[in-house]
Amino acid sequence: MTNITFTEKTPNLLIVATGNPGKLQEMQAYLADINLQLQLKPQHLEIEETGETFLANARLKASEVAKATGEWAIADDSGLAVEALDGRPGIYSARYAPTVAEQIERVLTELGDNPHRRAKFVCAITIARPDGTIALEAEGTCHGEILHSPRGNAGFGYDPIFYLPRENKTFAEMPPESKHSFSHRGQAFQILLPQMKKLWYD
Ligand code: IMP
């Protein structure tokens, strides 16, 4: 049995810097090992994503939410970076077109017949202390290729065009457990979890 020491700095509440209950649920699954209550940020609190990198945006969101609530906060920022498009859509992934179908269409049109189709998903996660200072952060990546047309119905966002050659599947053709084990978000949490345990329970 492992001995867990609870110190004064050990929080029991962590505010998730998102208004999206789906994201909270997904974080809950990744953090199942840690005895923490997760809560959505207050609805009125809107944070503009003005950073130029995934990490900068994650820092901004975690820090602002922590300061506004006086609690520990966690934020993530993620997106798709296509090599032949100089890293686009990148931090603009969620805003690349009005609908997800149009976002996918725009990436496919911009790539056209270009044979160079390497891309990566990136996810930055940051945890801020109640005073807004950054306590922990991690970045996870998942490398793949952009198909010429969508395949599969699972997942969300750019999943149907993001293909993993070693699995011979797109993210949208995988069950959630497989996607989570390969994904940028899964990789970032794998780095972050031991750091969280060390920070709060050592
Ligand atoms: P965020 O919620 O501001 O981090 O925006 C992330 C955006 O990047 C999403 O709206 C998607 O367009 C894209 N994205 C991030 N992660 C994934 C993924 O796992 N699959 C598909 N699209 C993703």
Short mmCIF file of C-alpha atoms and ligand atoms in Angstrom, two decimals:
data_model
loop_
_atom_site.label_atom_id
_atom_site.label_comp_id
_atom_site.label_asym_id
_atom_site.label_seq_id
_atom_site.Cartn_x
_atom_site.Cartn_y
_atom_site.Cartn_z
CA MET A 1 0.00 0.00 0.00
CA THR A 2 1.31 3.47 -0.80
CA ASN A 3 1.39 6.15 1.84
CA ILE A 4 -0.25 9.36 0.73
CA THR A 5 0.51 12.50 2.69
CA PHE A 6 -2.01 15.32 2.48
CA THR A 7 -0.38 18.67 2.96
CA GLU A 8 -1.86 22.14 3.41
CA LYS A 9 -1.36 22.80 -0.28
CA THR A 10 -3.36 19.74 -1.37
CA PRO A 11 -6.53 21.03 -3.05
CA ASN A 12 -9.76 19.06 -3.13
CA LEU A 13 -11.29 21.20 -5.84
CA LEU A 14 -9.94 21.96 -9.30
CA ILE A 15 -11.75 24.38 -11.62
CA VAL A 16 -11.67 23.36 -15.28
CA ALA A 17 -11.21 26.45 -17.43
CA THR A 18 -13.92 25.54 -19.92
CA GLY A 19 -17.66 25.98 -20.30
CA ASN A 20 -17.87 22.62 -22.07
CA PRO A 21 -19.21 19.76 -19.86
CA GLY A 22 -17.80 17.23 -22.37
CA LYS A 23 -14.28 18.49 -21.72
CA LEU A 24 -14.83 18.25 -17.96
CA GLN A 25 -15.99 14.66 -18.35
CA GLU A 26 -12.96 13.77 -20.44
CA MET A 27 -10.63 15.32 -17.85
CA GLN A 28 -12.42 13.39 -15.12
CA ALA A 29 -11.52 10.17 -16.91
CA TYR A 30 -7.85 11.12 -17.27
CA LEU A 31 -7.66 12.24 -13.62
CA ALA A 32 -9.63 9.29 -12.17
CA ASP A 33 -6.52 8.32 -10.19
CA ILE A 34 -6.47 11.59 -8.28
CA ASN A 35 -8.89 12.41 -5.50
CA LEU A 36 -10.09 15.78 -6.77
CA GLN A 37 -13.48 17.29 -7.45
CA LEU A 38 -13.58 18.94 -10.89
CA GLN A 39 -15.89 21.87 -11.52
CA LEU A 40 -16.69 23.94 -14.63
CA LYS A 41 -15.58 27.58 -14.59
CA PRO A 42 -18.29 30.17 -13.80
CA GLN A 43 -20.33 30.76 -16.97
CA HIS A 44 -19.93 34.54 -17.01
CA LEU A 45 -16.16 34.27 -17.03
CA GLU A 46 -15.03 34.55 -20.68
CA ILE A 47 -11.33 34.43 -21.43
CA GLU A 48 -10.12 35.58 -24.81
CA GLU A 49 -7.52 33.26 -26.28
CA THR A 50 -4.99 35.90 -27.31
CA GLY A 51 -1.86 33.72 -27.01
CA GLU A 52 0.23 32.76 -30.04
CA THR A 53 0.91 29.20 -28.93
CA PHE A 54 -1.13 26.36 -27.41
CA LEU A 55 0.88 26.69 -24.20
CA ALA A 56 0.37 30.46 -23.99
CA ASN A 57 -3.41 30.02 -24.34
CA ALA A 58 -3.54 27.22 -21.76
CA ARG A 59 -1.52 29.37 -19.33
CA LEU A 60 -3.80 32.34 -19.89
CA LYS A 61 -7.00 30.36 -19.30
CA ALA A 62 -5.74 28.52 -16.18
CA SER A 63 -4.29 31.67 -14.65
CA GLU A 64 -7.34 33.90 -15.23
CA VAL A 65 -9.79 31.29 -13.95
CA ALA A 66 -7.66 30.62 -10.85
CA LYS A 67 -7.42 34.32 -10.02
CA ALA A 68 -11.14 34.92 -10.59
CA THR A 69 -12.25 31.96 -8.44
CA GLY A 70 -9.44 31.87 -5.85
CA GLU A 71 -9.12 28.11 -6.52
CA TRP A 72 -6.63 25.86 -8.33
CA ALA A 73 -7.48 25.72 -12.04
CA ILE A 74 -6.63 23.50 -15.01
CA ALA A 75 -6.82 24.49 -18.68
CA ASP A 76 -6.00 22.84 -21.96
CA ASP A 77 -5.55 24.15 -25.45
CA SER A 78 -5.24 21.91 -28.45
CA GLY A 79 -5.38 21.75 -32.19
CA LEU A 80 -4.15 20.32 -35.46
CA ALA A 81 -0.90 21.46 -37.11
CA VAL A 82 -0.40 20.45 -40.75
CA GLU A 83 3.24 20.58 -41.92
CA ALA A 84 2.60 21.58 -45.55
CA LEU A 85 0.28 24.37 -44.33
CA ASP A 86 3.01 25.89 -42.14
CA GLY A 87 1.32 24.55 -39.01
CA ARG A 88 -2.19 25.72 -39.80
CA PRO A 89 -4.91 25.55 -38.55
CA GLY A 90 -2.89 25.42 -35.28
CA ILE A 91 -4.27 27.63 -32.51
CA TYR A 92 -7.09 28.57 -34.88
CA SER A 93 -8.32 24.94 -35.20
CA ALA A 94 -11.66 25.58 -33.48
CA ARG A 95 -12.22 28.79 -35.49
CA TYR A 96 -10.93 27.72 -38.94
CA ALA A 97 -14.45 27.76 -40.43
CA PRO A 98 -17.98 28.10 -39.03
CA THR A 99 -18.76 24.36 -38.85
CA VAL A 100 -16.65 21.24 -38.30
CA ALA A 101 -17.51 19.96 -41.80
CA GLU A 102 -16.30 23.26 -43.28
CA GLN A 103 -13.14 23.17 -41.15
CA ILE A 104 -12.30 19.73 -42.56
CA GLU A 105 -13.16 20.90 -46.08
CA ARG A 106 -10.90 23.94 -45.74
CA VAL A 107 -7.91 21.83 -44.64
CA LEU A 108 -8.50 19.36 -47.52
CA THR A 109 -8.87 22.17 -50.06
CA GLU A 110 -5.75 23.97 -48.85
CA LEU A 111 -3.73 20.75 -49.02
CA GLY A 112 -5.18 19.78 -52.42
CA ASP A 113 -3.11 17.01 -54.03
CA ASN A 114 0.03 17.85 -52.08
CA PRO A 115 1.67 14.45 -51.40
CA HIS A 116 3.30 15.82 -48.25
CA ARG A 117 0.51 15.14 -45.72
CA ARG A 118 2.26 14.94 -42.35
CA ALA A 119 0.40 16.55 -39.44
CA LYS A 120 0.27 16.46 -35.67
CA PHE A 121 -2.27 17.08 -32.96
CA VAL A 122 -0.91 19.10 -30.05
CA CYS A 123 -2.35 19.52 -26.56
CA ALA A 124 -1.00 21.84 -23.89
CA ILE A 125 -2.29 21.53 -20.33
CA THR A 126 -1.56 23.95 -17.53
CA ILE A 127 -2.40 24.02 -13.81
CA ALA A 128 -2.46 27.34 -11.98
CA ARG A 129 -2.37 28.04 -8.25
CA PRO A 130 -5.18 30.11 -6.67
CA ASP A 131 -3.03 33.26 -7.06
CA GLY A 132 -2.78 32.68 -10.82
CA THR A 133 0.86 31.58 -10.93
CA ILE A 134 1.59 28.52 -13.05
CA ALA A 135 2.37 25.39 -11.02
CA LEU A 136 2.58 22.71 -13.72
CA GLU A 137 2.37 22.29 -17.46
CA ALA A 138 2.81 19.62 -20.08
CA GLU A 139 2.53 19.31 -23.85
CA GLY A 140 1.57 16.14 -25.69
CA THR A 141 1.73 15.46 -29.42
CA CYS A 142 0.43 12.77 -31.74
CA HIS A 143 1.88 12.45 -35.24
CA GLY A 144 -0.15 11.27 -38.22
CA GLU A 145 -1.21 12.10 -41.77
CA ILE A 146 -4.10 13.93 -43.39
CA LEU A 147 -6.21 11.72 -45.65
CA HIS A 148 -7.70 12.93 -48.96
CA SER A 149 -11.24 12.40 -47.66
CA PRO A 150 -12.86 11.75 -44.25
CA ARG A 151 -13.16 8.22 -42.78
CA GLY A 152 -15.11 7.10 -39.69
CA ASN A 153 -17.82 8.54 -37.46
CA ALA A 154 -16.38 8.47 -33.94
CA GLY A 155 -14.67 11.30 -32.09
CA PHE A 156 -14.98 14.98 -32.96
CA GLY A 157 -13.34 17.83 -34.88
CA TYR A 158 -10.68 16.78 -37.38
CA ASP A 159 -10.72 13.10 -36.29
CA PRO A 160 -12.11 11.75 -39.63
CA ILE A 161 -9.13 13.08 -41.65
CA PHE A 162 -6.38 12.36 -39.09
CA TYR A 163 -4.84 8.99 -39.98
CA LEU A 164 -2.42 6.92 -37.89
CA PRO A 165 -0.41 4.73 -40.33
CA ARG A 166 0.71 2.24 -37.63
CA GLU A 167 -2.95 1.55 -36.74
CA ASN A 168 -4.22 1.88 -40.33
CA LYS A 169 -7.10 3.91 -38.91
CA THR A 170 -8.23 7.48 -38.50
CA PHE A 171 -9.01 8.76 -34.99
CA ALA A 172 -12.68 8.60 -36.05
CA GLU A 173 -12.35 4.85 -36.76
CA MET A 174 -11.03 4.00 -33.28
CA PRO A 175 -12.86 3.22 -30.05
CA PRO A 176 -12.34 6.03 -27.49
CA GLU A 177 -9.91 3.96 -25.35
CA SER A 178 -7.54 3.49 -28.30
CA LYS A 179 -7.73 7.13 -29.29
CA HIS A 180 -7.05 8.19 -25.69
CA SER A 181 -3.98 5.98 -25.45
CA PHE A 182 -2.39 7.51 -28.59
CA SER A 183 -3.79 11.00 -28.49
CA HIS A 184 -2.02 14.29 -27.81
CA ARG A 185 -4.34 14.78 -24.78
CA GLY A 186 -3.52 11.29 -23.46
CA GLN A 187 0.22 11.98 -23.88
CA ALA A 188 -0.04 15.32 -22.08
CA PHE A 189 -1.90 13.77 -19.13
CA GLN A 190 0.65 10.96 -18.94
CA ILE A 191 3.35 13.59 -18.40
CA LEU A 192 1.21 15.69 -16.06
CA LEU A 193 -0.18 13.01 -13.73
CA PRO A 194 3.09 12.08 -11.97
CA GLN A 195 3.88 15.80 -11.63
CA MET A 196 0.48 16.42 -9.99
CA LYS A 197 0.98 13.55 -7.56
CA LYS A 198 4.46 14.83 -6.66
CA LEU A 199 3.26 18.41 -6.18
CA TRP A 200 0.26 17.63 -4.01
CA TYR A 201 0.82 14.31 -2.28
CA ASP A 202 4.61 13.89 -1.77
P1 IMP B 1 -9.84 24.02 -27.83
O1 IMP B 1 -11.05 23.39 -27.24
O2 IMP B 1 -9.79 25.48 -27.79
O3 IMP B 1 -8.58 23.38 -27.33
O4 IMP B 1 -9.94 23.73 -29.40
C1 IMP B 1 -9.45 22.58 -29.91
C2 IMP B 1 -9.88 22.43 -31.36
O5 IMP B 1 -8.85 21.69 -32.01
C3 IMP B 1 -11.15 21.60 -31.50
O6 IMP B 1 -12.27 22.38 -31.67
C4 IMP B 1 -10.85 20.76 -32.75
O7 IMP B 1 -11.15 21.50 -33.89
C5 IMP B 1 -9.35 20.58 -32.69
N1 IMP B 1 -8.99 19.37 -31.93
C6 IMP B 1 -8.32 19.31 -30.75
N2 IMP B 1 -8.17 18.04 -30.33
C7 IMP B 1 -8.78 17.28 -31.26
C8 IMP B 1 -8.98 15.87 -31.37
O8 IMP B 1 -8.60 15.04 -30.53
N3 IMP B 1 -9.64 15.48 -32.47
C9 IMP B 1 -10.11 16.32 -33.43
N4 IMP B 1 -9.97 17.63 -33.37
C10 IMP B 1 -9.29 18.12 -32.28
#
